[in-house]
Amino acid sequence: MKNIFALIICCFLLMACKSDKAETQPEETVELSVADKIANRYGLENWENIETVKFTFNVDQKGNHFERSWEWYPKTNDVVLKSSIDTLRYNRSKIDDAFINADKAFINDKYWLLTAFNLVWDSGTTVSEPVIENAPISNKTLNKITLTYPNEGGYTPGDAYDFYYNDDFIIEEWIYRKGNAPQPSMMTTWENNQEFNGILVPMSYKKTSDNWELYLSNVEIK
């Protein structure tokens, strides 16, 4: 009888040990997509802490200068546009005809500021599998993915962007193709990366022609 009792206790102990092992098994890790890795490299994981974004969007071309400044409060989606002509305030959840042009400008300018995040933020898009190609401007061998927008919805439906990035998931060049046309509509370098409260921003984009530069100034991300 004692032997039977001891055997029952041993069985319970073995079951308990198996149960403990099952509970402490590590969770299976999910491999991040290339888009996620690029977005995280630019600080997407820190975005939830950001309450205020301020920046000036500038374009210099052939001696001409254009600029407009923005304040954006992502948690409420309030936007302030400051130009040499006027100051306009609106909320992106309440856009009517009076604000549509300002919002188109905001989406454009914000895209240049936080392009890497749009790889994962924007809905309905497709991201290609990565390939290795020579970059169009530097001719460096880089990784490439293509982001394609759906043919309906948004301000510029059907557009495509080719991103050329290095092994550290930093974008060095890109091509914009309007309406997913086979030929580039624009291509620029990405330069002068600077970090603001964990958010990495490319401060300058340059073409190889037209004496053209798009750059960001007065950047504050808090």
PDB file of N, CA and C in Angstrom, residues 56-125:
ATOM      1  N   THR A  56       9.045  73.500 -40.580  1.00  0.00           N
ATOM      2  CA  THR A  56       8.900  74.338 -41.773  1.00  0.00           C
ATOM      3  C   THR A  56       9.340  73.535 -42.977  1.00  0.00           C
ATOM      4  N   PHE A  57       8.497  73.529 -43.977  1.00  0.00           N
ATOM      5  CA  PHE A  57       8.742  72.828 -45.241  1.00  0.00           C
ATOM      6  C   PHE A  57       9.300  73.834 -46.238  1.00  0.00           C
ATOM      7  N   ASN A  58      10.484  73.542 -46.801  1.00  0.00           N
ATOM      8  CA  ASN A  58      11.163  74.487 -47.696  1.00  0.00           C
ATOM      9  C   ASN A  58      11.522  73.808 -49.023  1.00  0.00           C
ATOM     10  N   VAL A  59      11.427  74.569 -50.084  1.00  0.00           N
ATOM     11  CA  VAL A  59      11.923  74.114 -51.387  1.00  0.00           C
ATOM     12  C   VAL A  59      12.708  75.252 -52.026  1.00  0.00           C
ATOM     13  N   ASP A  60      13.950  74.960 -52.404  1.00  0.00           N
ATOM     14  CA  ASP A  60      14.776  75.900 -53.161  1.00  0.00           C
ATOM     15  C   ASP A  60      14.987  75.335 -54.556  1.00  0.00           C
ATOM     16  N   GLN A  61      14.745  76.169 -55.556  1.00  0.00           N
ATOM     17  CA  GLN A  61      14.944  75.736 -56.939  1.00  0.00           C
ATOM     18  C   GLN A  61      15.333  76.918 -57.804  1.00  0.00           C
ATOM     19  N   LYS A  62      16.495  76.817 -58.411  1.00  0.00           N
ATOM     20  CA  LYS A  62      16.970  77.835 -59.348  1.00  0.00           C
ATOM     21  C   LYS A  62      16.864  79.247 -58.778  1.00  0.00           C
ATOM     22  N   GLY A  63      17.277  79.397 -57.528  1.00  0.00           N
ATOM     23  CA  GLY A  63      17.288  80.711 -56.906  1.00  0.00           C
ATOM     24  C   GLY A  63      15.976  81.137 -56.282  1.00  0.00           C
ATOM     25  N   ASN A  64      14.919  80.341 -56.450  1.00  0.00           N
ATOM     26  CA  ASN A  64      13.616  80.656 -55.855  1.00  0.00           C
ATOM     27  C   ASN A  64      13.430  79.868 -54.564  1.00  0.00           C
ATOM     28  N   HIS A  65      12.759  80.497 -53.597  1.00  0.00           N
ATOM     29  CA  HIS A  65      12.530  79.844 -52.309  1.00  0.00           C
ATOM     30  C   HIS A  65      11.048  79.825 -51.975  1.00  0.00           C
ATOM     31  N   PHE A  66      10.586  78.675 -51.483  1.00  0.00           N
ATOM     32  CA  PHE A  66       9.202  78.539 -51.024  1.00  0.00           C
ATOM     33  C   PHE A  66       9.209  77.895 -49.647  1.00  0.00           C
ATOM     34  N   GLU A  67       8.319  78.350 -48.762  1.00  0.00           N
ATOM     35  CA  GLU A  67       8.229  77.717 -47.449  1.00  0.00           C
ATOM     36  C   GLU A  67       6.835  77.888 -46.855  1.00  0.00           C
ATOM     37  N   ARG A  68       6.489  76.968 -45.969  1.00  0.00           N
ATOM     38  CA  ARG A  68       5.297  77.088 -45.133  1.00  0.00           C
ATOM     39  C   ARG A  68       5.554  76.287 -43.862  1.00  0.00           C
ATOM     40  N   SER A  69       4.977  76.756 -42.770  1.00  0.00           N
ATOM     41  CA  SER A  69       5.246  76.167 -41.452  1.00  0.00           C
ATOM     42  C   SER A  69       3.990  75.525 -40.874  1.00  0.00           C
ATOM     43  N   TRP A  70       4.224  74.487 -40.083  1.00  0.00           N
ATOM     44  CA  TRP A  70       3.116  73.707 -39.542  1.00  0.00           C
ATOM     45  C   TRP A  70       3.280  73.472 -38.047  1.00  0.00           C
ATOM     46  N   GLU A  71       2.145  73.404 -37.385  1.00  0.00           N
ATOM     47  CA  GLU A  71       2.058  72.844 -36.042  1.00  0.00           C
ATOM     48  C   GLU A  71       1.008  71.734 -36.110  1.00  0.00           C
ATOM     49  N   TRP A  72       1.340  70.585 -35.542  1.00  0.00           N
ATOM     50  CA  TRP A  72       0.424  69.439 -35.591  1.00  0.00           C
ATOM     51  C   TRP A  72       0.391  68.797 -34.214  1.00  0.00           C
ATOM     52  N   TYR A  73      -0.825  68.520 -33.770  1.00  0.00           N
ATOM     53  CA  TYR A  73      -1.025  67.871 -32.473  1.00  0.00           C
ATOM     54  C   TYR A  73      -1.660  66.502 -32.746  1.00  0.00           C
ATOM     55  N   PRO A  74      -0.834  65.471 -32.900  1.00  0.00           N
ATOM     56  CA  PRO A  74      -1.322  64.172 -33.387  1.00  0.00           C
ATOM     57  C   PRO A  74      -2.435  63.547 -32.551  1.00  0.00           C
ATOM     58  N   LYS A  75      -2.425  63.758 -31.252  1.00  0.00           N
ATOM     59  CA  LYS A  75      -3.430  63.106 -30.408  1.00  0.00           C
ATOM     60  C   LYS A  75      -4.824  63.691 -30.607  1.00  0.00           C
ATOM     61  N   THR A  76      -4.908  64.954 -31.003  1.00  0.00           N
ATOM     62  CA  THR A  76      -6.206  65.585 -31.267  1.00  0.00           C
ATOM     63  C   THR A  76      -6.431  65.834 -32.760  1.00  0.00           C
ATOM     64  N   ASN A  77      -5.351  65.723 -33.551  1.00  0.00           N
ATOM     65  CA  ASN A  77      -5.360  65.993 -34.991  1.00  0.00           C
ATOM     66  C   ASN A  77      -5.665  67.444 -35.326  1.00  0.00           C
ATOM     67  N   ASP A  78      -5.335  68.341 -34.413  1.00  0.00           N
ATOM     68  CA  ASP A  78      -5.410  69.770 -34.709  1.00  0.00           C
ATOM     69  C   ASP A  78      -4.180  70.185 -35.512  1.00  0.00           C
ATOM     70  N   VAL A  79      -4.390  71.038 -36.511  1.00  0.00           N
ATOM     71  CA  VAL A  79      -3.319  71.471 -37.409  1.00  0.00           C
ATOM     72  C   VAL A  79      -3.346  72.988 -37.524  1.00  0.00           C
ATOM     73  N   VAL A  80      -2.163  73.595 -37.533  1.00  0.00           N
ATOM     74  CA  VAL A  80      -2.032  75.030 -37.749  1.00  0.00           C
ATOM     75  C   VAL A  80      -1.071  75.246 -38.920  1.00  0.00           C
ATOM     76  N   LEU A  81      -1.529  75.962 -39.935  1.00  0.00           N
ATOM     77  CA  LEU A  81      -0.703  76.321 -41.083  1.00  0.00           C
ATOM     78  C   LEU A  81      -0.318  77.780 -40.972  1.00  0.00           C
ATOM     79  N   LYS A  82       0.987  78.053 -41.044  1.00  0.00           N
ATOM     80  CA  LYS A  82       1.474  79.429 -41.015  1.00  0.00           C
ATOM     81  C   LYS A  82       2.234  79.699 -42.311  1.00  0.00           C
ATOM     82  N   SER A  83       1.754  80.682 -43.053  1.00  0.00           N
ATOM     83  CA  SER A  83       2.430  81.083 -44.282  1.00  0.00           C
ATOM     84  C   SER A  83       2.657  82.582 -44.252  1.00  0.00           C
ATOM     85  N   SER A  84       3.283  83.092 -45.293  1.00  0.00           N
ATOM     86  CA  SER A  84       3.516  84.536 -45.358  1.00  0.00           C
ATOM     87  C   SER A  84       2.217  85.305 -45.547  1.00  0.00           C
ATOM     88  N   ILE A  85       1.158  84.585 -45.932  1.00  0.00           N
ATOM     89  CA  ILE A  85      -0.131  85.235 -46.204  1.00  0.00           C
ATOM     90  C   ILE A  85      -1.053  85.198 -45.000  1.00  0.00           C
ATOM     91  N   ASP A  86      -1.123  84.043 -44.308  1.00  0.00           N
ATOM     92  CA  ASP A  86      -2.157  83.889 -43.294  1.00  0.00           C
ATOM     93  C   ASP A  86      -1.799  82.773 -42.327  1.00  0.00           C
ATOM     94  N   THR A  87      -2.597  82.653 -41.256  1.00  0.00           N
ATOM     95  CA  THR A  87      -2.530  81.528 -40.334  1.00  0.00           C
ATOM     96  C   THR A  87      -3.891  80.840 -40.335  1.00  0.00           C
ATOM     97  N   LEU A  88      -3.874  79.535 -40.566  1.00  0.00           N
ATOM     98  CA  LEU A  88      -5.115  78.777 -40.678  1.00  0.00           C
ATOM     99  C   LEU A  88      -5.094  77.630 -39.672  1.00  0.00           C
ATOM    100  N   ARG A  89      -6.186  77.480 -38.936  1.00  0.00           N
ATOM    101  CA  ARG A  89      -6.313  76.406 -37.951  1.00  0.00           C
ATOM    102  C   ARG A  89      -7.501  75.514 -38.324  1.00  0.00           C
ATOM    103  N   TYR A  90      -7.288  74.198 -38.232  1.00  0.00           N
ATOM    104  CA  TYR A  90      -8.398  73.280 -38.491  1.00  0.00           C
ATOM    105  C   TYR A  90      -8.117  71.940 -37.816  1.00  0.00           C
ATOM    106  N   ASN A  91      -9.149  71.099 -37.766  1.00  0.00           N
ATOM    107  CA  ASN A  91      -9.009  69.753 -37.233  1.00  0.00           C
ATOM    108  C   ASN A  91      -9.246  68.765 -38.371  1.00  0.00           C
ATOM    109  N   ARG A  92      -8.387  67.770 -38.490  1.00  0.00           N
ATOM    110  CA  ARG A  92      -8.449  66.866 -39.631  1.00  0.00           C
ATOM    111  C   ARG A  92      -9.676  65.966 -39.614  1.00  0.00           C
ATOM    112  N   SER A  93     -10.377  65.897 -38.491  1.00  0.00           N
ATOM    113  CA  SER A  93     -11.614  65.109 -38.448  1.00  0.00           C
ATOM    114  C   SER A  93     -12.819  65.921 -38.910  1.00  0.00           C
ATOM    115  N   LYS A  94     -12.600  67.233 -39.181  1.00  0.00           N
ATOM    116  CA  LYS A  94     -13.709  68.116 -39.575  1.00  0.00           C
ATOM    117  C   LYS A  94     -13.296  68.939 -40.786  1.00  0.00           C
ATOM    118  N   ILE A  95     -12.920  68.271 -41.852  1.00  0.00           N
ATOM    119  CA  ILE A  95     -12.444  68.970 -43.040  1.00  0.00           C
ATOM    120  C   ILE A  95     -13.607  69.231 -43.994  1.00  0.00           C
ATOM    121  N   ASP A  96     -13.757  70.497 -44.412  1.00  0.00           N
ATOM    122  CA  ASP A  96     -14.723  70.842 -45.443  1.00  0.00           C
ATOM    123  C   ASP A  96     -13.993  71.568 -46.570  1.00  0.00           C
ATOM    124  N   ASP A  97     -14.738  72.133 -47.493  1.00  0.00           N
ATOM    125  CA  ASP A  97     -14.119  72.758 -48.668  1.00  0.00           C
ATOM    126  C   ASP A  97     -13.175  73.895 -48.305  1.00  0.00           C
ATOM    127  N   ALA A  98     -13.399  74.532 -47.155  1.00  0.00           N
ATOM    128  CA  ALA A  98     -12.554  75.659 -46.759  1.00  0.00           C
ATOM    129  C   ALA A  98     -11.145  75.209 -46.373  1.00  0.00           C
ATOM    130  N   PHE A  99     -11.002  73.925 -46.022  1.00  0.00           N
ATOM    131  CA  PHE A  99      -9.707  73.445 -45.523  1.00  0.00           C
ATOM    132  C   PHE A  99      -9.059  72.390 -46.427  1.00  0.00           C
ATOM    133  N   ILE A 100      -9.737  71.991 -47.498  1.00  0.00           N
ATOM    134  CA  ILE A 100      -9.250  70.864 -48.283  1.00  0.00           C
ATOM    135  C   ILE A 100      -7.875  71.129 -48.890  1.00  0.00           C
ATOM    136  N   ASN A 101      -7.647  72.340 -49.406  1.00  0.00           N
ATOM    137  CA  ASN A 101      -6.348  72.637 -50.008  1.00  0.00           C
ATOM    138  C   ASN A 101      -5.244  72.686 -48.963  1.00  0.00           C
ATOM    139  N   ALA A 102      -5.563  73.236 -47.791  1.00  0.00           N
ATOM    140  CA  ALA A 102      -4.584  73.261 -46.709  1.00  0.00           C
ATOM    141  C   ALA A 102      -4.244  71.842 -46.275  1.00  0.00           C
ATOM    142  N   ASP A 103      -5.251  70.975 -46.220  1.00  0.00           N
ATOM    143  CA  ASP A 103      -4.997  69.607 -45.777  1.00  0.00           C
ATOM    144  C   ASP A 103      -4.182  68.831 -46.806  1.00  0.00           C
ATOM    145  N   LYS A 104      -4.419  69.083 -48.084  1.00  0.00           N
ATOM    146  CA  LYS A 104      -3.587  68.456 -49.116  1.00  0.00           C
ATOM    147  C   LYS A 104      -2.125  68.867 -48.937  1.00  0.00           C
ATOM    148  N   ALA A 105      -1.887  70.143 -48.652  1.00  0.00           N
ATOM    149  CA  ALA A 105      -0.527  70.628 -48.424  1.00  0.00           C
ATOM    150  C   ALA A 105       0.068  69.994 -47.178  1.00  0.00           C
ATOM    151  N   PHE A 106      -0.742  69.875 -46.128  1.00  0.00           N
ATOM    152  CA  PHE A 106      -0.260  69.268 -44.889  1.00  0.00           C
ATOM    153  C   PHE A 106       0.144  67.813 -45.106  1.00  0.00           C
ATOM    154  N   ILE A 107      -0.710  67.043 -45.787  1.00  0.00           N
ATOM    155  CA  ILE A 107      -0.397  65.631 -46.040  1.00  0.00           C
ATOM    156  C   ILE A 107       0.897  65.515 -46.842  1.00  0.00           C
ATOM    157  N   ASN A 108       1.066  66.378 -47.839  1.00  0.00           N
ATOM    158  CA  ASN A 108       2.297  66.367 -48.634  1.00  0.00           C
ATOM    159  C   ASN A 108       3.520  66.654 -47.774  1.00  0.00           C
ATOM    160  N   ASP A 109       3.465  67.741 -46.996  1.00  0.00           N
ATOM    161  CA  ASP A 109       4.636  68.173 -46.235  1.00  0.00           C
ATOM    162  C   ASP A 109       4.950  67.194 -45.100  1.00  0.00           C
ATOM    163  N   LYS A 110       3.906  66.692 -44.438  1.00  0.00           N
ATOM    164  CA  LYS A 110       4.106  65.712 -43.370  1.00  0.00           C
ATOM    165  C   LYS A 110       4.703  64.422 -43.927  1.00  0.00           C
ATOM    166  N   TYR A 111       4.339  64.100 -45.153  1.00  0.00           N
ATOM    167  CA  TYR A 111       4.871  62.881 -45.778  1.00  0.00           C
ATOM    168  C   TYR A 111       6.394  62.950 -45.886  1.00  0.00           C
ATOM    169  N   TRP A 112       6.911  64.112 -46.271  1.00  0.00           N
ATOM    170  CA  TRP A 112       8.361  64.264 -46.355  1.00  0.00           C
ATOM    171  C   TRP A 112       9.006  64.186 -44.968  1.00  0.00           C
ATOM    172  N   LEU A 113       8.315  64.649 -43.961  1.00  0.00           N
ATOM    173  CA  LEU A 113       8.846  64.627 -42.597  1.00  0.00           C
ATOM    174  C   LEU A 113       8.894  63.211 -42.031  1.00  0.00           C
ATOM    175  N   LEU A 114       7.851  62.428 -42.279  1.00  0.00           N
ATOM    176  CA  LEU A 114       7.693  61.122 -41.619  1.00  0.00           C
ATOM    177  C   LEU A 114       7.431  60.012 -42.626  1.00  0.00           C
ATOM    178  N   THR A 115       8.089  60.073 -43.765  1.00  0.00           N
ATOM    179  CA  THR A 115       7.828  59.101 -44.823  1.00  0.00           C
ATOM    180  C   THR A 115       7.960  57.666 -44.347  1.00  0.00           C
ATOM    181  N   ALA A 116       8.989  57.378 -43.588  1.00  0.00           N
ATOM    182  CA  ALA A 116       9.238  55.993 -43.172  1.00  0.00           C
ATOM    183  C   ALA A 116       8.061  55.415 -42.391  1.00  0.00           C
ATOM    184  N   PHE A 117       7.364  56.248 -41.639  1.00  0.00           N
ATOM    185  CA  PHE A 117       6.218  55.770 -40.864  1.00  0.00           C
ATOM    186  C   PHE A 117       5.045  55.400 -41.773  1.00  0.00           C
ATOM    187  N   ASN A 118       4.933  56.093 -42.903  1.00  0.00           N
ATOM    188  CA  ASN A 118       3.819  55.807 -43.807  1.00  0.00           C
ATOM    189  C   ASN A 118       3.924  54.426 -44.446  1.00  0.00           C
ATOM    190  N   LEU A 119       5.087  53.819 -44.374  1.00  0.00           N
ATOM    191  CA  LEU A 119       5.218  52.440 -44.833  1.00  0.00           C
ATOM    192  C   LEU A 119       4.284  51.507 -44.065  1.00  0.00           C
ATOM    193  N   VAL A 120       3.975  51.856 -42.819  1.00  0.00           N
ATOM    194  CA  VAL A 120       3.095  51.002 -42.009  1.00  0.00           C
ATOM    195  C   VAL A 120       1.810  51.717 -41.590  1.00  0.00           C
ATOM    196  N   TRP A 121       1.808  53.042 -41.636  1.00  0.00           N
ATOM    197  CA  TRP A 121       0.620  53.803 -41.235  1.00  0.00           C
ATOM    198  C   TRP A 121      -0.507  53.705 -42.250  1.00  0.00           C
ATOM    199  N   ASP A 122      -0.202  53.817 -43.526  1.00  0.00           N
ATOM    200  CA  ASP A 122      -1.234  53.992 -44.545  1.00  0.00           C
ATOM    201  C   ASP A 122      -1.930  52.673 -44.858  1.00  0.00           C
ATOM    202  N   SER A 123      -3.249  52.734 -44.966  1.00  0.00           N
ATOM    203  CA  SER A 123      -4.042  51.532 -45.197  1.00  0.00           C
ATOM    204  C   SER A 123      -4.236  51.289 -46.693  1.00  0.00           C
ATOM    205  N   GLY A 124      -4.449  50.038 -47.046  1.00  0.00           N
ATOM    206  CA  GLY A 124      -4.726  49.675 -48.430  1.00  0.00           C
ATOM    207  C   GLY A 124      -3.519  49.615 -49.331  1.00  0.00           C
ATOM    208  N   THR A 125      -2.339  49.857 -48.786  1.00  0.00           N
ATOM    209  CA  THR A 125      -1.121  49.841 -49.600  1.00  0.00           C
ATOM    210  C   THR A 125      -0.560  48.425 -49.712  1.00  0.00           C
TER     211      THR A 125
END
